[in-house]
Coordinates of C-alpha atoms in Angstrom, one line a residue:
Chain A
X642 CA -86.7 1.3 -38.0
X643 CA -87.3 3.3 -41.1
X644 CA -86.5 2.7 -44.7
X645 CA -82.9 3.8 -44.3
X646 CA -82.0 1.9 -41.2
X647 CA -83.6 -1.2 -42.6
X648 CA -81.0 -1.3 -45.2
X649 CA -78.5 -2.7 -42.7
X650 CA -80.3 -5.9 -42.4
X651 CA -80.3 -6.5 -46.2
X652 CA -77.2 -7.3 -48.2
X653 CA -77.0 -5.0 -51.2
X654 CA -77.5 -6.8 -54.4
X655 CA -74.1 -5.6 -55.5
X656 CA -72.4 -7.3 -52.6
X657 CA -73.6 -10.7 -53.5
X658 CA -70.9 -12.8 -55.1
X659 CA -71.6 -14.6 -58.4
X660 CA -70.3 -18.0 -59.2
X661 CA -68.6 -16.8 -62.3
X662 CA -66.6 -14.2 -60.5
X663 CA -63.0 -14.5 -59.8
X664 CA -63.5 -12.2 -56.9
X665 CA -61.4 -9.4 -58.3
X666 CA -64.2 -7.1 -59.5
X667 CA -66.4 -6.5 -56.5
X668 CA -68.9 -4.3 -58.1
X669 CA -69.7 -2.4 -61.3
X670 CA -71.4 1.0 -61.3
X671 CA -72.4 3.5 -64.0
X672 CA -73.8 7.0 -63.2
X673 CA -75.2 9.7 -65.5
X674 CA -75.2 13.4 -64.6
X675 CA -78.2 15.4 -65.7
X676 CA -79.6 18.9 -65.1
X677 CA -83.0 20.3 -65.7
X678 CA -83.7 23.1 -68.2
X679 CA -85.0 26.3 -66.8
X680 CA -83.0 26.1 -63.6
X681 CA -79.5 27.3 -62.8
X682 CA -76.9 24.8 -61.7
X683 CA -77.0 24.0 -58.0
X684 CA -74.5 26.5 -56.7
X685 CA -76.8 29.2 -58.0
X686 CA -80.1 27.6 -57.0
X687 CA -82.2 29.1 -54.3
X688 CA -83.8 26.9 -51.6
X689 CA -87.2 27.1 -53.3
X690 CA -85.6 26.1 -56.7
X691 CA -84.0 23.1 -55.0
X692 CA -87.3 22.1 -53.5
X693 CA -88.9 22.5 -56.9
X694 CA -86.4 20.3 -58.6
X695 CA -86.9 17.7 -56.0
X696 CA -90.7 17.6 -56.6
X697 CA -90.2 17.6 -60.4
X698 CA -87.9 14.6 -60.1
X699 CA -90.3 12.7 -57.8
X700 CA -93.2 13.3 -60.2
X701 CA -91.1 12.0 -63.1
X702 CA -90.1 9.0 -61.0
X703 CA -93.8 8.3 -60.2
X704 CA -94.4 7.9 -64.0
X705 CA -91.4 5.6 -64.5
X706 CA -90.9 1.9 -64.0
X707 CA -89.6 2.6 -60.6
X708 CA -92.9 4.2 -59.5
X709 CA -94.0 1.3 -57.2
X710 CA -90.6 0.3 -55.8
X711 CA -88.6 3.4 -55.0
X712 CA -88.5 5.3 -51.9
X713 CA -87.3 8.9 -51.6
X714 CA -85.2 10.0 -48.7
X715 CA -84.9 13.7 -47.9
X716 CA -81.5 14.1 -46.5
X717 CA -82.5 17.2 -44.4
X718 CA -84.7 14.8 -42.4
X719 CA -82.0 12.3 -41.7
X720 CA -79.7 12.1 -38.6
X721 CA -75.9 12.1 -39.1
X722 CA -75.7 8.3 -38.5
X723 CA -78.3 7.5 -41.2
X724 CA -76.6 9.7 -43.7
X725 CA -73.2 8.1 -42.9
X726 CA -74.9 4.7 -43.4
X727 CA -75.9 5.7 -46.9
X728 CA -72.3 6.8 -47.6
X729 CA -70.9 3.6 -46.3
X730 CA -73.2 1.6 -48.5
X731 CA -72.2 3.8 -51.6
X732 CA -75.7 5.0 -52.1
X733 CA -74.8 8.7 -51.7
X734 CA -71.5 10.6 -51.9
X735 CA -69.8 12.0 -48.8
X736 CA -70.4 15.4 -50.4
X737 CA -74.1 14.8 -50.7
X738 CA -74.2 13.8 -47.0
X739 CA -72.3 16.8 -45.8
X740 CA -73.8 19.8 -47.8
X741 CA -77.0 21.6 -46.8
X742 CA -80.3 22.5 -48.4
X743 CA -83.1 20.5 -49.9
X744 CA -81.6 17.4 -51.4
X745 CA -82.2 13.7 -51.3
X746 CA -81.9 10.3 -52.9
X747 CA -84.4 7.9 -54.5
X748 CA -83.5 4.4 -53.8
X749 CA -84.6 0.8 -54.5
X750 CA -84.6 -1.5 -51.5
X751 CA -82.3 -3.9 -53.3
X752 CA -79.8 -1.0 -53.6
X753 CA -79.2 -1.4 -57.4
X754 CA -80.5 2.1 -58.2
X755 CA -79.7 5.3 -56.5
X756 CA -80.7 8.7 -57.9
X757 CA -79.2 11.6 -56.0
X758 CA -81.1 14.8 -56.3
X759 CA -79.3 18.2 -55.9
X760 CA -75.8 16.8 -55.5
X761 CA -73.3 18.6 -57.7
X762 CA -75.8 18.2 -60.5
X763 CA -79.6 18.2 -60.3
X764 CA -79.6 14.5 -61.0
X765 CA -76.9 11.9 -60.5
X766 CA -78.4 8.5 -61.3
X767 CA -76.6 5.4 -60.9
X768 CA -77.1 1.7 -61.3
X769 CA -75.0 -0.7 -59.3
X770 CA -74.4 -4.4 -59.6
X771 CA -72.2 -7.1 -58.0
X772 CA -69.2 -8.4 -60.0
X773 CA -68.4 -7.5 -63.5
X774 CA -71.6 -6.7 -65.4
X775 CA -71.4 -3.4 -67.1
X776 CA -73.4 -4.2 -70.2
X777 CA -76.5 -5.1 -68.2
X778 CA -76.1 -2.1 -65.9
X779 CA -75.7 0.3 -68.9
X780 CA -78.9 -1.1 -70.5
X781 CA -80.8 -0.6 -67.3
X782 CA -79.5 2.9 -66.7
X783 CA -80.0 4.0 -70.3
X784 CA -83.6 2.8 -70.1
X785 CA -84.2 4.7 -66.9
X786 CA -82.7 7.8 -68.4
X787 CA -85.1 7.6 -71.3
X788 CA -88.0 7.2 -69.0
X789 CA -87.1 10.3 -67.0
X790 CA -86.3 12.2 -70.1
X791 CA -89.8 11.7 -71.3
X792 CA -91.1 13.5 -68.2
X793 CA -88.2 16.0 -67.6
X794 CA -86.4 18.3 -69.8
X795 CA -82.6 17.9 -69.5
X796 CA -80.2 20.7 -70.3
X797 CA -78.5 19.7 -73.6
X798 CA -76.3 21.5 -76.1
X799 CA -75.7 20.4 -79.7
X800 CA -72.0 20.6 -79.5
X801 CA -71.4 19.9 -75.7
X802 CA -74.1 17.3 -75.1
X803 CA -75.6 17.0 -71.7
X804 CA -74.6 20.1 -69.7
X805 CA -73.1 19.6 -66.2
X806 CA -72.0 21.9 -63.5
X807 CA -68.4 20.8 -63.9
X808 CA -67.1 20.9 -67.4
X809 CA -65.2 17.6 -66.7
X810 CA -68.5 15.7 -66.8
X811 CA -70.0 17.3 -69.8
X812 CA -71.1 15.4 -72.9
X813 CA -72.3 12.0 -71.9
X814 CA -72.2 12.8 -68.2
X815 CA -71.2 9.2 -67.8
X816 CA -68.9 7.7 -65.2
X817 CA -68.3 4.1 -65.4
X818 CA -66.6 2.8 -62.3
X819 CA -65.5 -0.7 -61.2
X820 CA -64.4 -1.6 -57.7
X821 CA -61.5 -4.0 -57.8
X822 CA -59.9 -5.9 -55.0
X823 CA -56.1 -6.0 -55.6
X824 CA -54.4 -7.4 -52.6
X825 CA -51.8 -9.5 -54.3
X826 CA -50.5 -6.5 -56.3
X827 CA -50.2 -4.6 -53.0
X828 CA -48.2 -7.5 -51.3
X829 CA -45.8 -7.9 -54.3
X830 CA -45.4 -4.1 -54.4
X831 CA -46.6 -3.9 -58.0
X832 CA -49.7 -1.8 -57.4
X833 CA -47.8 1.1 -59.1
X834 CA -48.3 -0.8 -62.4
X835 CA -52.0 -0.3 -62.0
X836 CA -51.6 3.4 -61.4
X837 CA -49.3 3.7 -64.4
X838 CA -51.7 1.7 -66.7
X839 CA -54.6 3.8 -65.4
X840 CA -52.7 7.0 -66.2
X841 CA -51.9 5.7 -69.7
X842 CA -55.6 4.9 -70.3
X843 CA -56.7 8.2 -68.8
X844 CA -58.5 6.7 -65.9
X845 CA -58.9 7.8 -62.3
X846 CA -58.0 5.5 -59.5
X847 CA -59.7 6.1 -56.1
X848 CA -60.0 4.4 -52.8
X849 CA -63.0 2.7 -51.3
X850 CA -65.0 5.9 -50.8
X851 CA -64.2 7.7 -53.9
X852 CA -62.5 11.1 -54.3
X853 CA -59.6 11.7 -51.9
X854 CA -60.0 8.5 -49.9
X855 CA -57.3 6.0 -49.3
X856 CA -57.4 2.5 -50.8
X857 CA -58.6 0.8 -47.6
X858 CA -58.8 -3.0 -47.7
X859 CA -57.0 -3.0 -51.0
X860 CA -60.1 -1.8 -52.8
X861 CA -59.6 0.5 -55.8
X862 CA -62.3 2.3 -57.9
X863 CA -61.3 2.7 -61.4
X864 CA -63.3 5.1 -63.5
X865 CA -63.2 7.0 -66.8
X866 CA -62.4 10.7 -66.9
X867 CA -63.2 11.6 -70.5
X868 CA -66.9 12.1 -71.0
X869 CA -67.0 14.2 -74.2
X870 CA -66.4 13.0 -77.8
X871 CA -67.0 9.3 -77.1
X872 CA -70.3 7.4 -77.0
X873 CA -71.5 5.8 -73.9
X874 CA -71.1 2.4 -75.4
X875 CA -67.5 3.1 -76.4
X876 CA -66.7 4.1 -72.8
X877 CA -68.4 1.0 -71.4
X878 CA -66.7 -1.2 -74.0
X879 CA -63.2 0.2 -73.1
X880 CA -63.8 -1.1 -69.6
X881 CA -65.3 -4.4 -70.7
X882 CA -62.6 -5.4 -73.2
X883 CA -59.5 -3.5 -72.1
X884 CA -59.4 -1.9 -68.7
X885 CA -60.8 -4.6 -66.5
X886 CA -59.2 -7.6 -68.2
X887 CA -55.8 -5.9 -68.2
X888 CA -55.9 -5.0 -64.5
X889 CA -57.5 -8.4 -63.5
X890 CA -54.7 -10.0 -65.3
X891 CA -52.0 -8.1 -63.3
X892 CA -53.7 -9.2 -60.1
X893 CA -54.0 -12.8 -61.3
X894 CA -50.4 -12.9 -62.2
X895 CA -49.3 -11.4 -58.9
X896 CA -51.4 -14.2 -57.1
X897 CA -49.7 -16.9 -59.2
X898 CA -46.3 -15.4 -58.3
X899 CA -47.2 -15.5 -54.6
X900 CA -48.5 -19.0 -54.9
X901 CA -45.3 -20.2 -56.7
X902 CA -42.6 -18.2 -54.9
X903 CA -43.9 -17.1 -51.6
X904 CA -46.6 -19.5 -50.5
X905 CA -45.6 -19.3 -46.8
X906 CA -45.7 -15.5 -46.8
X907 CA -49.2 -15.3 -48.2
X908 CA -50.6 -18.2 -46.1
X909 CA -49.1 -16.6 -43.0
X910 CA -50.8 -13.3 -43.8
X911 CA -54.2 -15.1 -44.3
X912 CA -54.0 -17.2 -41.2
X913 CA -52.7 -14.4 -39.1
X914 CA -55.7 -12.3 -40.3
X915 CA -58.1 -15.0 -39.2
X916 CA -56.4 -15.3 -35.9
X917 CA -56.5 -11.6 -35.2
X918 CA -60.1 -11.3 -36.2
X919 CA -61.1 -14.3 -34.1
X920 CA -59.3 -13.2 -31.0
X921 CA -59.0 -9.5 -31.0
X922 CA -60.7 -7.7 -28.2
X923 CA -60.6 -4.2 -29.7
X924 CA -60.0 -3.3 -33.4
X925 CA -60.4 -0.2 -35.5
X926 CA -62.0 0.1 -39.0
X927 CA -58.7 0.4 -40.9
X928 CA -57.1 -2.7 -39.4
X929 CA -60.4 -4.6 -39.8
X930 CA -60.4 -3.8 -43.5
X931 CA -56.8 -4.8 -44.0
X932 CA -57.4 -8.2 -42.3
X933 CA -60.6 -8.9 -44.1
X934 CA -58.8 -8.1 -47.3
X935 CA -56.2 -10.9 -46.6
X936 CA -58.9 -13.4 -45.7
X937 CA -60.7 -12.6 -49.0
X938 CA -57.5 -13.1 -50.9
X939 CA -57.0 -16.5 -49.1
X940 CA -60.6 -17.6 -50.0
X941 CA -60.1 -16.5 -53.7
X942 CA -56.8 -18.2 -53.9
X943 CA -58.3 -21.4 -52.4
X944 CA -55.9 -21.4 -49.4
X945 CA -58.7 -21.6 -46.9
X946 CA -62.3 -22.8 -47.0
X947 CA -63.5 -22.6 -43.5
X948 CA -64.9 -19.1 -43.8
X949 CA -67.5 -18.3 -46.3
X950 CA -67.0 -15.3 -48.7
X951 CA -70.5 -13.9 -48.1
X952 CA -69.7 -13.4 -44.4
X953 CA -66.4 -11.7 -45.3
X954 CA -68.1 -9.4 -47.9
X955 CA -70.8 -8.6 -45.4
X956 CA -68.2 -7.7 -42.7
X957 CA -66.6 -5.2 -45.0
X958 CA -69.7 -3.2 -44.6
X959 CA -71.2 -4.1 -41.2
X960 CA -67.9 -3.4 -39.3
X961 CA -68.0 0.2 -40.5
X962 CA -68.7 2.9 -37.9
X963 CA -72.3 3.9 -38.9
X964 CA -73.3 0.3 -39.5
X965 CA -72.0 -0.9 -36.1
X966 CA -73.9 1.9 -34.3
X967 CA -77.2 1.4 -36.2
X968 CA -77.0 -2.5 -35.7
X969 CA -76.4 -2.0 -32.0
X970 CA -79.0 0.9 -31.9
X971 CA -76.7 3.3 -30.0
X972 CA -74.2 6.0 -30.5
X973 CA -70.7 5.1 -29.4
X974 CA -67.3 6.8 -29.2
X975 CA -64.5 5.2 -31.2
X976 CA -63.0 3.3 -28.2
X977 CA -66.3 1.6 -27.5
X978 CA -66.9 1.0 -31.2
X979 CA -63.5 -0.8 -31.5
X980 CA -64.5 -3.0 -28.6
X981 CA -67.9 -3.8 -30.0
X982 CA -66.5 -4.3 -33.5
X983 CA -64.1 -6.9 -32.2
X984 CA -66.9 -8.7 -30.5
X985 CA -69.2 -8.5 -33.5
X986 CA -66.6 -9.9 -35.9
X987 CA -65.6 -12.6 -33.5
X988 CA -69.2 -13.7 -33.1
X989 CA -69.8 -13.7 -36.9
X990 CA -66.7 -15.7 -37.6
X991 CA -67.3 -18.2 -34.8
X992 CA -71.0 -18.5 -35.6
X993 CA -70.1 -19.6 -39.0
X994 CA -67.8 -22.4 -37.9
X995 CA -70.4 -23.9 -35.6
X996 CA -72.9 -24.2 -38.5
Chain B
X112 CA -26.0 39.3 -57.6
X113 CA -26.7 40.5 -54.1
X114 CA -30.0 40.8 -52.5
X115 CA -31.6 44.1 -53.1
X116 CA -33.0 44.3 -49.6
X117 CA -30.3 43.2 -47.2
X118 CA -27.4 43.5 -49.6
X119 CA -25.6 40.8 -47.8
X120 CA -26.7 37.5 -49.2
X121 CA -26.7 36.2 -52.7
X122 CA -30.1 36.8 -54.4
X123 CA -31.6 33.5 -55.2
X124 CA -35.3 34.5 -55.6
X125 CA -36.0 36.5 -58.8
X126 CA -39.5 37.9 -59.3
X127 CA -41.0 39.9 -62.1
X128 CA -44.2 41.6 -61.2
X129 CA -46.4 43.5 -63.6
X130 CA -48.7 45.9 -61.8
X131 CA -50.8 48.2 -63.9
X132 CA -48.6 47.5 -67.0
X133 CA -45.5 48.4 -65.1
X134 CA -42.8 45.9 -64.8
X135 CA -41.0 45.6 -61.6
X136 CA -38.2 43.2 -60.9
X137 CA -37.2 41.9 -57.5
X138 CA -34.0 40.0 -56.6
X139 CA -33.9 38.8 -53.1
X140 CA -32.2 36.3 -50.9
X141 CA -34.0 33.4 -49.4
X142 CA -34.5 35.0 -46.0
X143 CA -35.7 38.4 -47.4
X144 CA -38.1 36.7 -49.9
X145 CA -39.6 34.6 -47.0
X146 CA -40.0 37.8 -45.0
X147 CA -41.8 39.5 -47.8
X148 CA -44.1 36.5 -48.0
X149 CA -42.9 35.7 -51.6
X150 CA -41.6 32.3 -50.6
X151 CA -42.7 30.4 -47.5
X152 CA -40.1 29.6 -44.8
X153 CA -40.2 25.9 -45.4
X154 CA -42.2 24.0 -42.9
X155 CA -44.3 27.0 -41.7
X156 CA -46.0 28.9 -44.5
X157 CA -47.3 26.8 -47.4
X158 CA -45.3 27.9 -50.4
X159 CA -48.0 26.8 -52.8
X160 CA -50.4 29.4 -51.5
X161 CA -47.9 32.2 -52.2
X162 CA -47.0 31.0 -55.6
X163 CA -50.7 30.7 -56.5
X164 CA -51.3 34.2 -55.2
X165 CA -48.5 35.6 -57.2
X166 CA -49.6 33.7 -60.3
X167 CA -53.1 34.9 -59.9
X168 CA -51.9 38.5 -59.5
X169 CA -49.7 38.1 -62.5
X170 CA -52.3 36.4 -64.7
X171 CA -55.0 38.9 -63.7
X172 CA -52.8 41.8 -64.7
X173 CA -52.7 40.7 -68.4
X174 CA -55.3 42.8 -70.3
X175 CA -56.7 39.9 -72.3
X176 CA -57.1 37.7 -69.1
X177 CA -58.7 40.6 -67.3
X178 CA -61.3 40.7 -70.1
X179 CA -61.9 37.0 -70.0
X180 CA -62.3 36.9 -66.3
X181 CA -64.9 39.6 -66.5
X182 CA -67.0 37.7 -69.0
X183 CA -70.4 37.4 -67.5
X184 CA -73.3 35.1 -68.2
X185 CA -76.4 37.2 -68.7
X186 CA -78.7 34.4 -67.6
X187 CA -77.2 33.5 -64.2
X188 CA -74.8 36.4 -63.7
X189 CA -71.8 34.3 -63.1
X190 CA -68.4 35.7 -64.2
X191 CA -65.6 33.6 -65.7
X192 CA -63.4 34.5 -62.8
X193 CA -66.0 33.2 -60.4
X194 CA -66.0 29.9 -62.3
X195 CA -62.2 29.7 -62.3
X196 CA -62.2 30.1 -58.5
X197 CA -65.0 27.7 -57.7
X198 CA -64.6 25.1 -60.5
X199 CA -68.4 24.9 -61.1
X200 CA -70.5 26.7 -63.7
X201 CA -73.6 28.6 -62.8
X202 CA -76.2 27.6 -65.4
X203 CA -76.4 25.7 -68.8
X204 CA -76.0 29.0 -70.6
X205 CA -72.4 29.4 -69.2
X206 CA -71.3 27.0 -71.9
X207 CA -72.2 29.6 -74.4
X208 CA -71.2 32.6 -72.4
X209 CA -67.8 31.2 -71.7
X210 CA -67.3 29.3 -74.9
X211 CA -64.0 30.7 -75.9
X212 CA -62.1 30.3 -72.6
X213 CA -63.8 27.0 -71.9
X214 CA -62.6 25.5 -75.2
X215 CA -59.0 24.8 -74.0
X216 CA -60.2 23.4 -70.7
X217 CA -62.6 21.0 -72.3
X218 CA -60.0 19.8 -74.7
X219 CA -57.6 19.1 -71.9
X220 CA -60.2 17.3 -69.9
X221 CA -61.6 15.2 -72.8
X222 CA -58.5 14.0 -74.7
X223 CA -58.8 16.8 -77.2
X224 CA -62.4 16.1 -78.1
X225 CA -64.9 19.0 -78.2
X226 CA -68.0 17.5 -80.0
X227 CA -70.5 15.4 -78.2
X228 CA -71.2 12.1 -80.1
X229 CA -73.2 10.2 -77.5
X230 CA -76.8 10.0 -76.6
X231 CA -79.2 12.7 -78.0
X232 CA -82.4 13.4 -76.1
X233 CA -85.1 11.7 -78.1
X234 CA -88.3 13.0 -79.6
X235 CA -88.0 16.7 -79.2
X236 CA -86.3 18.9 -81.7
X237 CA -85.1 22.4 -81.2
X238 CA -84.8 21.5 -77.6
X239 CA -81.6 23.4 -76.9
X240 CA -83.1 26.6 -78.2
X241 CA -86.2 26.1 -76.0
X242 CA -84.1 25.5 -72.9
X243 CA -82.6 28.9 -73.1
X244 CA -86.0 30.5 -73.5
X245 CA -87.1 28.5 -70.5
X246 CA -84.2 29.7 -68.4
X247 CA -84.8 33.3 -69.3
X248 CA -88.6 33.1 -68.7
X249 CA -88.1 31.3 -65.3
X250 CA -85.7 34.0 -64.1
X251 CA -88.0 36.8 -65.3
X252 CA -90.9 35.0 -63.5
X253 CA -88.9 34.9 -60.3
X254 CA -88.1 38.7 -60.7
X255 CA -91.8 39.5 -61.4
X256 CA -92.8 37.5 -58.2
X257 CA -90.2 39.2 -56.2
X258 CA -91.5 42.6 -57.4
X259 CA -95.1 41.5 -56.8
X260 CA -95.9 42.1 -60.4
X261 CA -98.5 39.4 -60.6
X262 CA -100.0 40.4 -63.9
X263 CA -96.6 40.0 -65.6
X264 CA -95.9 36.8 -63.5
X265 CA -99.1 35.2 -64.7
X266 CA -98.3 36.1 -68.3
X267 CA -94.8 34.6 -68.0
X268 CA -96.2 31.5 -66.3
X269 CA -98.5 31.0 -69.3
X270 CA -95.6 31.4 -71.7
X271 CA -93.6 28.8 -69.7
X272 CA -96.6 26.4 -69.8
X273 CA -96.8 26.9 -73.5
X274 CA -93.2 26.0 -74.0
X275 CA -93.6 23.0 -71.9
X276 CA -96.5 21.8 -74.0
X277 CA -94.5 22.1 -77.3

């Protein structure tokens, strides 16, 4: 086991539920895009410039508060499964996993901090947390940014702010993103309301794994698009006081509506999901996520209580392809994975009942 | 109007092309247009690609656009056209080099805002001026090393170190 594969045995800090949560906001995440002065942006960087950027960033990290705790993973040294594992755990982007050249990611073992080096920008630093806690996350990220800025020189322009490879990120370079679980809106067919509201508020809605992915398991990532001409605090505050409460409210109303008008429908979906996952002999990722989503809804609506939410949250991750293969320490084709996945989930769900 | 090509069917595709400042009009029927690759035969050829090609050809033939697309950053060598095609800029100086054509794009992306009001890097003044000097010096250093001009390289390295210490 190395640092990366060891991650499967931990449950990322951001996946832990908090008592105050209504279960709708799964996680909060803020990232900053930064580039170093004196280097071109990545598409014009040579191999040696990329390596130099990596070592400059590591030196800066060694002088920061993270110095003792972080570990740096060079992606060129990782196998495809390990890279996929990092993608599944939201620690790197798919793009970062799939491109070539010297690049990496600095991580904390609790998975609350991830700093991608040489992705689209020289630095993409993010802080993640479970539930809805944007203020705390922003404070931590801002402080980390200050510490790196003392040791690195970031490209900055008086008018345009922090300069990024893509002009859509310029200015603050900030992306605030909350992952929301919206199964009731999906069942009532009102999910369009969220898309409309998001459009009105100039927000992007993406699936579980970011750009271009489908909303598997009824997870939606809502994030800002405008990065210039507003302060970081304003952007965070928009999410805190407007965006998240508004969308949460839609979901809560949809849950109330289901409870009042179609209790049998939603109960049936929840119990069928439990039944399927407990008895299936082969199951793919997509179906697993859909069923887990119903169980999670059942738990959050108080319709069932004989499965614990930690187990379900955990299964969202551990039933994914790279996780399954690393847990069982072998590479498998998708048929074999589906068989093993069914077995794995069955065991987890039944284990829990015997406790 | 009948199709200019087959002269049998009604012309439903009307195209005005400007090549080297010469205007050329085409009026074609669905089939002939598809055969000429102007529209796709639905289900086989992606129409979007053709439209984009035609648009690009058209846009590029406008003199002022031609000028804009040839704008070049003298620090990284990227042209505005390359940026338009790839979507990513080549270096921090591109924001200056392409300031005019970028303005509209920035406004569109950021709700009409064009002035940064967020965080400012602390402590160091004149930072933005220095970063351009850094870029230039680093590139010159790379060139000097490539040309094995070590005396110049050492000199440039000292200048960079001096800047870093400021």
